[in-house]
Coordinates of C-alpha atoms in Angstrom, one line a residue:
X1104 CA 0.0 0.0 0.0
X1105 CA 3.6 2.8 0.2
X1106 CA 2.8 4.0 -3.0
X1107 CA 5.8 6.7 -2.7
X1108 CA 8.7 6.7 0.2
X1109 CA 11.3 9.8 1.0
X1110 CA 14.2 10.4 3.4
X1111 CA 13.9 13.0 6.1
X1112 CA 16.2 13.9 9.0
X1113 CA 15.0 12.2 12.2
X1114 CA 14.6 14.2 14.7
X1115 CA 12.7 14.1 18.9
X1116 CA 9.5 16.1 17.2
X1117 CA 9.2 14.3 14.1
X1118 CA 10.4 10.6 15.4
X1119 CA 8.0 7.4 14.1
X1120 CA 9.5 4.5 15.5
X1121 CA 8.1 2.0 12.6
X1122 CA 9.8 4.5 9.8
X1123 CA 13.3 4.7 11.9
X1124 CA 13.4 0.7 11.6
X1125 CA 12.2 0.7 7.9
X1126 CA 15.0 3.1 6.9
X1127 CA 17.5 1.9 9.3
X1128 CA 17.7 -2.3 8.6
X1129 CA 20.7 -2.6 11.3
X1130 CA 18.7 -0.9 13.6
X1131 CA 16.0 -2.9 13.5
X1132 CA 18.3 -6.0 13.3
X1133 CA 20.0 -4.5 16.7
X1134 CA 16.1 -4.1 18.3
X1135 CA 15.2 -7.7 17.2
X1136 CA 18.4 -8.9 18.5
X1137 CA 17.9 -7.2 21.6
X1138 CA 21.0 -4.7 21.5
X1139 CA 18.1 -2.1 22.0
X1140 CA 14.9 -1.6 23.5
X1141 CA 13.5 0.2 20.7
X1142 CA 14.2 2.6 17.5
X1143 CA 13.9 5.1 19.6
X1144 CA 16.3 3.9 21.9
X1145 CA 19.2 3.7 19.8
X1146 CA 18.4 7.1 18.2
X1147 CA 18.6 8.8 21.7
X1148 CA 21.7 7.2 22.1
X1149 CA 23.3 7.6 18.6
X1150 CA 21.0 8.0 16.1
X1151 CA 20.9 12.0 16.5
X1152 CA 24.9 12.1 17.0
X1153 CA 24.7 10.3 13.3
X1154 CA 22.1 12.4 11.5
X1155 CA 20.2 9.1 10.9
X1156 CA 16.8 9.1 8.3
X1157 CA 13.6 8.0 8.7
X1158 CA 11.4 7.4 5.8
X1159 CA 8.1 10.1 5.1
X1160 CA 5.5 7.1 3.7
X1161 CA 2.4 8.0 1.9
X1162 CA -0.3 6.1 2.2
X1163 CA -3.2 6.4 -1.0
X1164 CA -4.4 10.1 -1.1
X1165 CA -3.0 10.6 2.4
X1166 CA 0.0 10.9 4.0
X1167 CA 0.7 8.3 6.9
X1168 CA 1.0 11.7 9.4
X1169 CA 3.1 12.6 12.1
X1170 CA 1.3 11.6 15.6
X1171 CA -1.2 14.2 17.0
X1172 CA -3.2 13.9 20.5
X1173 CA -7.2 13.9 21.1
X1174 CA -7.5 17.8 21.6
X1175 CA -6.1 18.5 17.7
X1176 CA -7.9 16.0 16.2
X1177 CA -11.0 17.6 18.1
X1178 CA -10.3 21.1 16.9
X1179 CA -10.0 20.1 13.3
X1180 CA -13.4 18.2 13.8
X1181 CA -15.5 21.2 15.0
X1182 CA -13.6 23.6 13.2
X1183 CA -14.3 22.1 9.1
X1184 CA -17.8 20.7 10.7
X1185 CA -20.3 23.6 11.7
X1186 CA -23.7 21.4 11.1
X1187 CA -25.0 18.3 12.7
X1188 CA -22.1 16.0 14.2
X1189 CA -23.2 12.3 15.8
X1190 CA -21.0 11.3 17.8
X1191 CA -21.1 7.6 18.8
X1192 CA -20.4 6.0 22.1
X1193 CA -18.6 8.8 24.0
X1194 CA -19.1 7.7 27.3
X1195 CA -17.3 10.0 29.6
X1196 CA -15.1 11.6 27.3
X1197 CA -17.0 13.3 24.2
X1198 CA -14.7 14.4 21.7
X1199 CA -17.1 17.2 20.2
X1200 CA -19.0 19.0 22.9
X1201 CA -20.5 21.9 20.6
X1202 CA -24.4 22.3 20.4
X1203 CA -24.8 21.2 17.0
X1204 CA -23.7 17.6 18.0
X1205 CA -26.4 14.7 18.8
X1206 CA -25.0 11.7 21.0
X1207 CA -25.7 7.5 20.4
X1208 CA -24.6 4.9 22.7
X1209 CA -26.5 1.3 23.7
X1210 CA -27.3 2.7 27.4
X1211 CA -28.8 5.6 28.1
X1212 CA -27.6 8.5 30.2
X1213 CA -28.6 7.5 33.6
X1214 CA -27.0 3.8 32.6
X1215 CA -23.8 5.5 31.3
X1216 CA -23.3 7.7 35.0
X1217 CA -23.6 4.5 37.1
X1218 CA -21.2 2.7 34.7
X1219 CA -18.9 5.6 35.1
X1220 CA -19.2 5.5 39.1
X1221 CA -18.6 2.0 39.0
X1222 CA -15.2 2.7 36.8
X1223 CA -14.2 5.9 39.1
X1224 CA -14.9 8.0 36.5
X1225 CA -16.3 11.6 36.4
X1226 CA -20.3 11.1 35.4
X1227 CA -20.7 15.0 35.4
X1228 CA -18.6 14.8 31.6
X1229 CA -21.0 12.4 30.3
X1230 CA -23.2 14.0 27.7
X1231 CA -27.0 13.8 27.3
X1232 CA -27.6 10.9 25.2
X1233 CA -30.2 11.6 22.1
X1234 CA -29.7 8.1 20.5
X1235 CA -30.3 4.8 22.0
X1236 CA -30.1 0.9 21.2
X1237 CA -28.8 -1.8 23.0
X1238 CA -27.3 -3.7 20.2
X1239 CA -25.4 -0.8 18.8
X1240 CA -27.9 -0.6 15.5
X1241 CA -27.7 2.4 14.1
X1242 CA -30.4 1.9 12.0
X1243 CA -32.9 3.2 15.1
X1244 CA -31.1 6.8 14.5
X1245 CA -33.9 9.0 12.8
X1246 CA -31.7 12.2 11.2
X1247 CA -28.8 13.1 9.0
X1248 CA -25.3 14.3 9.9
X1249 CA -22.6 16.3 8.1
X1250 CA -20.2 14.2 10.1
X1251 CA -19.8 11.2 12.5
X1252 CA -17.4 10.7 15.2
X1253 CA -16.2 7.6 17.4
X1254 CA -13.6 6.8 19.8
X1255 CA -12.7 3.2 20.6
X1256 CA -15.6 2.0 18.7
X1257 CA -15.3 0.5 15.9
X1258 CA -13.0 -2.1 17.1
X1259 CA -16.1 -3.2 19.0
X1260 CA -18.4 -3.7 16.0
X1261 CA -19.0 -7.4 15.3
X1262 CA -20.0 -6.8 11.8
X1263 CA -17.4 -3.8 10.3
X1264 CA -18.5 -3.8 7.1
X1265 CA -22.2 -2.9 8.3
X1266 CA -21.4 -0.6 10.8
X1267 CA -19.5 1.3 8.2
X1268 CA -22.7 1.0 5.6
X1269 CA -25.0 2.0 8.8
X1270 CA -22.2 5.2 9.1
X1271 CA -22.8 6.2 5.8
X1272 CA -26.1 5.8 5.9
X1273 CA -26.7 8.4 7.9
X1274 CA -23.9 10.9 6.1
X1275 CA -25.5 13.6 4.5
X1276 CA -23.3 13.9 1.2
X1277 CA -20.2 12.6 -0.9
X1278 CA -17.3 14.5 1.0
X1279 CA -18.6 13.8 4.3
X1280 CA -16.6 12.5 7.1
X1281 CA -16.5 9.5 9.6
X1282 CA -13.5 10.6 12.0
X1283 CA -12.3 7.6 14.2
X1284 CA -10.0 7.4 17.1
X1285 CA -8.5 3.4 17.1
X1286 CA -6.3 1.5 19.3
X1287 CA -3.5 0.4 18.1
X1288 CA -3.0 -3.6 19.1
X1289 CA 0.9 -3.1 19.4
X1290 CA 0.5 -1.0 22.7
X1291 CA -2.6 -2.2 24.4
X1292 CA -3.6 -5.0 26.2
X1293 CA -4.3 -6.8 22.0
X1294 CA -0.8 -7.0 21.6
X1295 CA -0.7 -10.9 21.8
X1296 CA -3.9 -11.2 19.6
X1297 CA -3.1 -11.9 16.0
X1298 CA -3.7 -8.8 13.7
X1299 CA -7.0 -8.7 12.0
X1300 CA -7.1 -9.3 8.0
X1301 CA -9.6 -8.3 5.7
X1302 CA -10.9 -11.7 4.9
X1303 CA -12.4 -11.8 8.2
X1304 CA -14.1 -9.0 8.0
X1305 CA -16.0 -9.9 4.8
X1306 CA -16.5 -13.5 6.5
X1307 CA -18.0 -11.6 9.2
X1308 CA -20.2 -9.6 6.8
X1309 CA -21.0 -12.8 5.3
X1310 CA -22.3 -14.6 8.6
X1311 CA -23.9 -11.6 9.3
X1312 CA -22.3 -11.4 12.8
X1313 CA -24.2 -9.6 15.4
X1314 CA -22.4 -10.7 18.5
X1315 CA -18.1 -10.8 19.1
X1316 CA -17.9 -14.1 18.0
X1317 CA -16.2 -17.1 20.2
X1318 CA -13.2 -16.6 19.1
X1319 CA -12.9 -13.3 19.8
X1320 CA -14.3 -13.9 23.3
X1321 CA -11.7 -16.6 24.1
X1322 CA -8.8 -14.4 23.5
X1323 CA -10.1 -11.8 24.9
X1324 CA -10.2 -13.3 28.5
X1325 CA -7.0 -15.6 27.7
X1326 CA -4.8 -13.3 25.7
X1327 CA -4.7 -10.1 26.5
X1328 CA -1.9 -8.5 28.0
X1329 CA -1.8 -4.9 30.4
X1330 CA -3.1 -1.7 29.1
X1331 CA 0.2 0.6 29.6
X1332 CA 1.1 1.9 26.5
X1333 CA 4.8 3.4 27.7
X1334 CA 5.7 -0.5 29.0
X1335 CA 4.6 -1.4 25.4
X1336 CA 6.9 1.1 23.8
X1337 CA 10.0 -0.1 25.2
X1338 CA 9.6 -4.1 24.4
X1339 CA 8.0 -5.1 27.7
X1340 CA 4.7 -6.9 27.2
X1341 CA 4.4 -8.2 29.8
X1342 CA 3.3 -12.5 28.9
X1343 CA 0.5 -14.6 28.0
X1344 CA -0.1 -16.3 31.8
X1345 CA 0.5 -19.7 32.6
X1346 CA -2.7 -20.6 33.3
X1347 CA -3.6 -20.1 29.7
X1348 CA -5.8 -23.3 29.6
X1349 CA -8.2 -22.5 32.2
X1350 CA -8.5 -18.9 31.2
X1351 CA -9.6 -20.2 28.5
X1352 CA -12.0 -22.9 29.8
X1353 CA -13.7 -19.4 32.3
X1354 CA -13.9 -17.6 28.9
X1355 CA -15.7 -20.8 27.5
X1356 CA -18.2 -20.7 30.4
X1357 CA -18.7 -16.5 30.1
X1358 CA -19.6 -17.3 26.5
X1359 CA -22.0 -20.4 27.1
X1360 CA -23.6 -18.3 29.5
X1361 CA -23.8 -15.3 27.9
X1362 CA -26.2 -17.4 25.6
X1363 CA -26.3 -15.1 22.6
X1364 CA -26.3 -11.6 24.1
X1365 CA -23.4 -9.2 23.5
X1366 CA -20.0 -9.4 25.3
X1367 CA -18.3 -6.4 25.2
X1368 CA -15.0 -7.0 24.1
X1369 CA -12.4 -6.4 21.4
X1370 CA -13.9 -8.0 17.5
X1371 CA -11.0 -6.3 15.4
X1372 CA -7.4 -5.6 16.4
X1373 CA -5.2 -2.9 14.2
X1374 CA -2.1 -0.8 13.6
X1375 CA -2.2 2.0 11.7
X1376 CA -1.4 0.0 8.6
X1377 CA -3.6 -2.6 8.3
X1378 CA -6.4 -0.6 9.5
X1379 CA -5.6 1.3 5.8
X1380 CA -5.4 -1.7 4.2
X1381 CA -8.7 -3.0 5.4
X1382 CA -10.5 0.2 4.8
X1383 CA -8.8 0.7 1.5
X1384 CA -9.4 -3.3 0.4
X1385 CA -13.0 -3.1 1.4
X1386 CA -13.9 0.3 -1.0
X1387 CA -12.4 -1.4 -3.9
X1388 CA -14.4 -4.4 -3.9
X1389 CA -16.9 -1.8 -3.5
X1390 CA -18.6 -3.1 0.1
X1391 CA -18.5 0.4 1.7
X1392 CA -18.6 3.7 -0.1
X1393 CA -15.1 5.2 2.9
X1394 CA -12.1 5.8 1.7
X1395 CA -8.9 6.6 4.0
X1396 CA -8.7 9.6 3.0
X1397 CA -5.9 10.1 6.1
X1398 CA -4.2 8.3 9.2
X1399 CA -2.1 9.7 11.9
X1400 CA 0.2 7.5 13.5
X1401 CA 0.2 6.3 17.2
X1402 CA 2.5 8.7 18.8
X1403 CA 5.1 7.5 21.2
X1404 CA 4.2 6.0 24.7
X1405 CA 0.0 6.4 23.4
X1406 CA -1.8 3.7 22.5
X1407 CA -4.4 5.0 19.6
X1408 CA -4.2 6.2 16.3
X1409 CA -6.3 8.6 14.4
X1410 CA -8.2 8.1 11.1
X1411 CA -10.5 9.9 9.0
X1412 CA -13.0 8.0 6.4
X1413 CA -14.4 10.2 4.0
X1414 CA -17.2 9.0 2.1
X1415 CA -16.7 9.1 -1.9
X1416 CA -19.9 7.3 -3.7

């Protein structure tokens, strides 16, 4: 999917760890190896003495960006989209907070403040909820948007390829945007759990999947790792626990006895890349009308990256 590559200087503010290693093979030879931690070790350490490069990849029409935080990539939302924004599933921590945006989650407002209670978190931040259904349809929302928004959503959607249908659905126009914050499995607690592929997806679509399916359940409860992204960035992992096998058989039982209802966990694990590579495989065998129009890399010691879909038929 690099359809063009350059060289730039690397340097602390523009530093991307997976271009260092692609431009620097005995560096990444020396990571795999274990002389260093990371990229980003050895070019603390002699990398900057050595004016080292790093490639600047492009990725389609975009450009496979420089990292930037939640706040920018909230400014740029509100600030090219002054008419109706949905903003699904924001829980305590709305991206867009503007009075032209409408909010959908499966609970309802009263649901989502006692969840956030429960989780220590701050229930005054949690936005009046104007969409509701349980299973995550969005097919119960009743109005248009200029734009949609999600944060550590889609990875949660059983079925991708309708969700993303559902998504555009509800877009107004050609041009308009889905803007999606994604975790990225390398540095969260996916990072033992294989990297999705698009075949899945479509198999998914196929089956017409409205639940995470076993599979995903299992690892879930038997794979996943900690949550800290900065442990992640520096090689330590942490390890797949030795009581693997009854993990899983508990993870068996939670399914059984979840007897068909949703279990909220992970359906889709992706880095930057192959999240472009899905998205970009799925337009042009036509099943959803996004492209990636543009992707922002994890930035060091996070754990998400940033995308936006724009829709183009």
């Amino acid at each position: 999917m690099l359809v063009n590559t350059e060289l730039e200087i690397c340097t602390v503010e523009n530093f991307r760890e997976s271009n260092y290693l692609a431009a620097n093979k005995d560096v990444a030879e020396a990571v795999r190896s274990g002389g260093f931690a990371s990229g980003f070790d050895h070019f603390q350490q002699y990398g900057h003495l050595e004016s080292r490069n790093q490639f600047i990849t492009w990725l389609g029409s975009g450009i496979m960006q420089g990292p930037t935080t939640r706040k920018i990539f909230a400014e740029a939302i509100t600030q090219r989209e002054n008419k109706n924004i949905l903003e699904i599933g924001p829980l305590s921590r709305p991206l867009v907070t503007s009075d032209n945006c409408w909010y959908f989650d499966i609970c309802d407002t009263e649901t989502l403040k006692a969840k956030a209670r429960d989780a220590g978190l701050n229930e005054d931040t949690i936005p009046e909820i104007d969409f509701v259904d349980k299973h995550g349809d969005l097919s119960s929302v009743d109005m248009k948007f200029d734009s949609i928004v999600s944060a550590h959503c889609i990875e949660h959607q059983p079925d991708l390829i309708r969700h993303l249908n559902q998504v555009s659905f509800l877009l107004k126009n050609v041009g308009s945007r889905y803007w999606v914050i994604v975790p990225d499995k390398r540095f969260c607690f996916d990072h033992f759990i294989p990297e999705s592929n698009v075949i899945e997806v479509v198999n998914a679509n196929v089956e017409e999947q409205r639940t995470p399916t076993k599979t995903d359940v299992l690892q879930h409860f038997a794979m996943t790792t900690h949550n800290d992204p900065s442990r992640h960035w520096v090689g330590d992992h942490g390890e797949i626990k030795s009581d693997l096998f009854s993990r899983l058989a508990a993870a068996e039982r939670k399914y059984e006895d979840a007897n068909g209802e949703y279990i909220d966990v992970h359906c889709w694990q992706f880095t930057p890349e192959s999240f472009f590579k899905i998205i970009g495989g799925l337009y042009e065998r036509s099943y959803i009308d996004f492209k990636c129009t543009k992707i922002f890399e994890t930035d060091r010691n996070q754990s998400e990256f940033f995308a936006i879909l724009e829709k183009v038929r």
